[in-house]
PDB file of C-alpha atoms in Angstrom:
ATOM      1  CA  UNK D   1     -56.931  12.564 -15.303  1.00 65.00           C
ATOM      2  CA  UNK D   2     -55.480   9.251 -14.154  1.00 69.00           C
ATOM      3  CA  UNK D   3     -54.542   8.390 -17.697  1.00 67.00           C
ATOM      4  CA  UNK D   4     -52.818  11.743 -18.206  1.00 64.00           C
ATOM      5  CA  UNK D   5     -50.828  11.322 -14.972  1.00 64.00           C
ATOM      6  CA  UNK D   6     -49.778   7.794 -15.999  1.00 67.00           C
ATOM      7  CA  UNK D   7     -48.605   9.039 -19.406  1.00 69.00           C
ATOM      8  CA  UNK D   8     -46.583  11.858 -17.821  1.00 66.00           C
ATOM      9  CA  UNK D   9     -44.944   9.461 -15.330  1.00 68.00           C
ATOM     10  CA  UNK D  10     -44.087   6.979 -18.087  1.00 62.00           C
ATOM     11  CA  UNK D  11     -42.675   9.763 -20.257  1.00 64.00           C
ATOM     12  CA  UNK D  12     -40.496  11.093 -17.418  1.00 60.00           C
ATOM     13  CA  UNK D  13     -39.387   7.601 -16.410  1.00 60.00           C
ATOM     14  CA  UNK D  14     -38.463   6.739 -19.991  1.00 62.00           C
ATOM     15  CA  UNK D  15     -36.413   9.923 -20.397  1.00 58.00           C
ATOM     16  CA  UNK D  16     -34.666   9.375 -17.061  1.00 55.00           C
ATOM     17  CA  UNK D  17     -33.731   5.772 -17.830  1.00 54.00           C
ATOM     18  CA  UNK D  18     -32.564   6.512 -21.355  1.00 56.00           C
ATOM     19  CA  UNK D  19     -30.379   9.451 -20.317  1.00 56.00           C
ATOM     20  CA  UNK D  20     -26.881   7.992 -20.152  1.00 65.00           C
ATOM     21  CA  UNK D  21     -23.652   9.874 -19.820  1.00 72.00           C
ATOM     22  CA  UNK D  22     -21.445   9.862 -22.880  1.00 78.00           C
ATOM     23  CA  UNK D  23     -18.800   7.225 -22.371  1.00 81.00           C
ATOM     24  CA  UNK D  24     -15.628   7.881 -24.294  1.00 82.00           C
ATOM     25  CA  UNK D  25     -12.942   5.341 -25.060  1.00 80.00           C
ATOM     26  CA  UNK D  26      -9.395   5.924 -26.227  1.00 82.00           C
ATOM     27  CA  UNK D  27      -7.527   3.114 -27.914  1.00 82.00           C
ATOM     28  CA  UNK D  28      -3.977   2.995 -26.548  1.00 86.00           C
ATOM     29  CA  UNK D  29      -1.633   1.609 -29.174  1.00 88.00           C
ATOM     30  CA  UNK D  30       2.055   0.832 -29.529  1.00 92.00           C
ATOM     31  CA  UNK D  31       2.339   4.180 -31.345  1.00 90.00           C
ATOM     32  CA  UNK D  32       1.207   5.825 -28.079  1.00 89.00           C
ATOM     33  CA  UNK D  33       4.181   4.334 -26.218  1.00 92.00           C
ATOM     34  CA  UNK D  34       3.069   1.008 -24.732  1.00 93.00           C
ATOM     35  CA  UNK D  35       5.649  -1.732 -25.376  1.00 93.00           C
ATOM     36  CA  UNK D  36       3.181  -4.189 -26.875  1.00 92.00           C
ATOM     37  CA  UNK D  37      -0.523  -4.308 -27.750  1.00 91.00           C
ATOM     38  CA  UNK D  38      -0.993  -7.703 -26.019  1.00 94.00           C
ATOM     39  CA  UNK D  39      -1.621  -6.952 -22.321  1.00 96.00           C
ATOM     40  CA  UNK D  40      -1.728  -9.822 -19.831  1.00 96.00           C
ATOM     41  CA  UNK D  41      -2.544  -7.851 -16.655  1.00 97.00           C
ATOM     42  CA  UNK D  42      -3.416  -4.335 -15.478  1.00 97.00           C
ATOM     43  CA  UNK D  43      -2.990  -2.816 -12.029  1.00 98.00           C
ATOM     44  CA  UNK D  44      -3.437   0.676 -10.540  1.00 98.00           C
ATOM     45  CA  UNK D  45      -1.108   1.336  -7.612  1.00 97.00           C
ATOM     46  CA  UNK D  46      -1.645   3.517  -4.547  1.00 97.00           C
ATOM     47  CA  UNK D  47       0.190   6.398  -6.278  1.00 97.00           C
ATOM     48  CA  UNK D  48      -2.312   6.394  -9.153  1.00 97.00           C
ATOM     49  CA  UNK D  49      -0.038   4.892 -11.806  1.00 97.00           C
ATOM     50  CA  UNK D  50      -1.419   2.261 -14.148  1.00 97.00           C
ATOM     51  CA  UNK D  51       0.854  -0.731 -14.704  1.00 98.00           C
ATOM     52  CA  UNK D  52       0.446  -2.960 -17.754  1.00 98.00           C
ATOM     53  CA  UNK D  53       2.094  -6.367 -17.864  1.00 98.00           C
ATOM     54  CA  UNK D  54       2.950  -7.598 -21.347  1.00 97.00           C
ATOM     55  CA  UNK D  55       5.206 -10.155 -23.011  1.00 96.00           C
ATOM     56  CA  UNK D  56       7.620  -7.265 -23.591  1.00 96.00           C
ATOM     57  CA  UNK D  57       8.002  -6.115 -19.992  1.00 97.00           C
ATOM     58  CA  UNK D  58       5.989  -3.890 -17.698  1.00 98.00           C
ATOM     59  CA  UNK D  59       4.695  -0.435 -18.612  1.00 98.00           C
ATOM     60  CA  UNK D  60       4.060   2.347 -16.088  1.00 98.00           C
ATOM     61  CA  UNK D  61       1.474   4.850 -17.335  1.00 96.00           C
ATOM     62  CA  UNK D  62       0.846   8.223 -15.712  1.00 95.00           C
ATOM     63  CA  UNK D  63      -2.118   9.051 -17.948  1.00 92.00           C
ATOM     64  CA  UNK D  64       0.058  10.744 -20.534  1.00 92.00           C
ATOM     65  CA  UNK D  65       3.296   8.841 -21.056  1.00 94.00           C
ATOM     66  CA  UNK D  66       4.636   5.331 -20.640  1.00 96.00           C
ATOM     67  CA  UNK D  67       7.812   4.229 -18.955  1.00 97.00           C
ATOM     68  CA  UNK D  68       8.860   0.719 -19.984  1.00 97.00           C
ATOM     69  CA  UNK D  69      10.866  -1.699 -17.841  1.00 98.00           C
ATOM     70  CA  UNK D  70      12.319  -4.792 -19.510  1.00 97.00           C
ATOM     71  CA  UNK D  71      14.624  -7.687 -18.784  1.00 96.00           C
ATOM     72  CA  UNK D  72      18.283  -6.913 -19.442  1.00 96.00           C
ATOM     73  CA  UNK D  73      20.596  -9.916 -18.921  1.00 94.00           C
ATOM     74  CA  UNK D  74      23.488  -7.607 -17.981  1.00 95.00           C
ATOM     75  CA  UNK D  75      21.508  -5.610 -15.406  1.00 95.00           C
ATOM     76  CA  UNK D  76      20.513  -7.231 -12.104  1.00 93.00           C
ATOM     77  CA  UNK D  77      18.149  -4.296 -11.514  1.00 95.00           C
ATOM     78  CA  UNK D  78      15.954  -5.204 -14.461  1.00 96.00           C
ATOM     79  CA  UNK D  79      13.008  -7.580 -14.611  1.00 97.00           C
ATOM     80  CA  UNK D  80      13.844 -11.272 -14.288  1.00 96.00           C
ATOM     81  CA  UNK D  81      11.836 -11.930 -17.466  1.00 96.00           C
ATOM     82  CA  UNK D  82       9.837  -9.841 -19.946  1.00 97.00           C
ATOM     83  CA  UNK D  83       6.679 -11.972 -19.710  1.00 97.00           C
ATOM     84  CA  UNK D  84       4.723 -10.347 -16.865  1.00 98.00           C
ATOM     85  CA  UNK D  85       1.897 -12.494 -15.468  1.00 97.00           C
ATOM     86  CA  UNK D  86       0.699 -10.578 -12.414  1.00 98.00           C
ATOM     87  CA  UNK D  87       1.146  -7.195 -10.706  1.00 98.00           C
ATOM     88  CA  UNK D  88       0.326  -6.755  -7.018  1.00 97.00           C
ATOM     89  CA  UNK D  89       0.782  -4.083  -4.329  1.00 97.00           C
ATOM     90  CA  UNK D  90       0.973  -5.147  -0.695  1.00 95.00           C
ATOM     91  CA  UNK D  91      -0.285  -3.238   2.351  1.00 94.00           C
ATOM     92  CA  UNK D  92       3.152  -1.602   2.787  1.00 93.00           C
ATOM     93  CA  UNK D  93       2.915  -0.125  -0.722  1.00 94.00           C
ATOM     94  CA  UNK D  94       5.486  -2.454  -2.283  1.00 94.00           C
ATOM     95  CA  UNK D  95       4.714  -3.294  -5.900  1.00 97.00           C
ATOM     96  CA  UNK D  96       5.395  -6.948  -6.724  1.00 97.00           C
ATOM     97  CA  UNK D  97       5.632  -8.383 -10.228  1.00 97.00           C
ATOM     98  CA  UNK D  98       5.376 -12.058 -11.096  1.00 97.00           C
ATOM     99  CA  UNK D  99       7.009 -13.128 -14.334  1.00 97.00           C
ATOM    100  CA  UNK D 100       7.673 -16.308 -16.244  1.00 96.00           C
ATOM    101  CA  UNK D 101      10.977 -16.511 -14.326  1.00 95.00           C
ATOM    102  CA  UNK D 102      10.479 -15.293 -10.796  1.00 94.00           C
ATOM    103  CA  UNK D 103       9.454 -12.400  -8.586  1.00 95.00           C
ATOM    104  CA  UNK D 104      10.467  -8.762  -8.806  1.00 96.00           C
ATOM    105  CA  UNK D 105       9.667  -5.749  -6.637  1.00 95.00           C
ATOM    106  CA  UNK D 106       9.738  -2.091  -7.566  1.00 96.00           C
ATOM    107  CA  UNK D 107      12.128   0.210  -5.720  1.00 95.00           C
ATOM    108  CA  UNK D 108      10.308   3.539  -6.018  1.00 95.00           C
ATOM    109  CA  UNK D 109      13.254   5.565  -4.677  1.00 95.00           C
ATOM    110  CA  UNK D 110      15.596   4.246  -7.379  1.00 96.00           C
ATOM    111  CA  UNK D 111      12.906   3.794 -10.062  1.00 96.00           C
ATOM    112  CA  UNK D 112      14.062   0.263 -10.804  1.00 96.00           C
ATOM    113  CA  UNK D 113      13.026  -3.322 -10.301  1.00 96.00           C
ATOM    114  CA  UNK D 114      14.898  -5.717  -8.075  1.00 94.00           C
ATOM    115  CA  UNK D 115      14.678  -9.480  -8.081  1.00 93.00           C
ATOM    116  CA  UNK D 116      13.392 -11.362  -5.074  1.00 90.00           C
ATOM    117  CA  UNK D 117      15.744 -14.323  -4.481  1.00 87.00           C
ATOM    118  CA  UNK D 118      13.117 -16.973  -3.720  1.00 85.00           C
ATOM    119  CA  UNK D 119      11.397 -18.706  -6.632  1.00 87.00           C
ATOM    120  CA  UNK D 120      13.818 -17.117  -9.111  1.00 82.00           C
ATOM    121  CA  UNK D 121      13.127 -19.669 -11.823  1.00 85.00           C
ATOM    122  CA  UNK D 122       9.430 -20.257 -11.197  1.00 91.00           C
ATOM    123  CA  UNK D 123       6.465 -19.169 -13.323  1.00 95.00           C
ATOM    124  CA  UNK D 124       4.558 -16.829 -10.970  1.00 96.00           C
ATOM    125  CA  UNK D 125       0.773 -16.844 -11.326  1.00 95.00           C
ATOM    126  CA  UNK D 126      -0.640 -14.764  -8.475  1.00 96.00           C
ATOM    127  CA  UNK D 127      -0.112 -12.985  -5.137  1.00 96.00           C
ATOM    128  CA  UNK D 128      -2.555 -12.704  -2.219  1.00 96.00           C
ATOM    129  CA  UNK D 129      -1.868 -10.902   1.047  1.00 96.00           C
ATOM    130  CA  UNK D 130      -3.237 -12.454   4.215  1.00 95.00           C
ATOM    131  CA  UNK D 131      -4.598 -10.411   7.138  1.00 94.00           C
ATOM    132  CA  UNK D 132      -1.348 -10.915   9.069  1.00 92.00           C
ATOM    133  CA  UNK D 133       0.772  -9.424   6.254  1.00 91.00           C
ATOM    134  CA  UNK D 134       2.138 -12.670   4.879  1.00 93.00           C
ATOM    135  CA  UNK D 135       1.866 -13.132   1.127  1.00 94.00           C
ATOM    136  CA  UNK D 136       0.805 -16.333  -0.594  1.00 95.00           C
ATOM    137  CA  UNK D 137       2.451 -16.734  -3.987  1.00 95.00           C
ATOM    138  CA  UNK D 138       1.023 -19.150  -6.545  1.00 96.00           C
ATOM    139  CA  UNK D 139       3.630 -20.551  -8.915  1.00 95.00           C
ATOM    140  CA  UNK D 140       3.957 -23.454 -11.328  1.00 92.00           C
ATOM    141  CA  UNK D 141       5.103 -25.874  -8.601  1.00 91.00           C
ATOM    142  CA  UNK D 142       2.600 -24.973  -5.888  1.00 94.00           C
ATOM    143  CA  UNK D 143       2.244 -22.288  -3.240  1.00 95.00           C
ATOM    144  CA  UNK D 144       4.872 -20.287  -1.371  1.00 93.00           C
ATOM    145  CA  UNK D 145       4.215 -18.370   1.856  1.00 93.00           C
ATOM    146  CA  UNK D 146       6.346 -15.252   2.228  1.00 91.00           C
ATOM    147  CA  UNK D 147       6.707 -13.359   5.505  1.00 87.00           C
ATOM    148  CA  UNK D 148       6.249  -9.822   4.191  1.00 68.00           C
ATOM    149  CA  UNK D 149       7.604  -8.234   7.383  1.00 60.00           C
ATOM    150  CA  UNK D 150      11.052  -9.640   6.675  1.00 59.00           C
ATOM    151  CA  UNK D 151      10.887 -10.059   2.887  1.00 56.00           C
ATOM    152  CA  UNK D 152      12.916  -7.009   2.008  1.00 57.00           C
ATOM    153  CA  UNK D 153      15.027  -6.526   5.144  1.00 46.00           C
ATOM    154  CA  UNK D 154      18.469  -5.394   4.125  1.00 42.00           C
ATOM    155  CA  UNK D 155      17.254  -3.914   0.826  1.00 43.00           C
TER     156      UNK D 155
END
């Protein structure tokens, strides 16, 4: 009887452990609308959009379609550079983008990027928000501490 109970328990345990949900993957390609297949960074914002940073700009994905934002030398409301290194959202919901040539933030109301004046020619590596709301920015020449409460006043 003990042997039969042990066999039943092992059988049930084996079936339980081997039962895995089907995991499905979809390969997203340039033909699907992303600007480039080489993706440097990925971020999901508080609105549910996925943002992909590439060497050809930043791509906003709503699960169906892509919207691509690129550098345009004649448009001050475009990215400062197409090579996107890092995407970050602060506690106020502002989306920040670090590029090879400076910092940009996304103006959701106007659906455009604006350039942050500090560090405009620096290679931006990372953003971290401190508990007090200030943001530490890592760039190619060191660290920069931005007071987030006043960062976009007047914009």
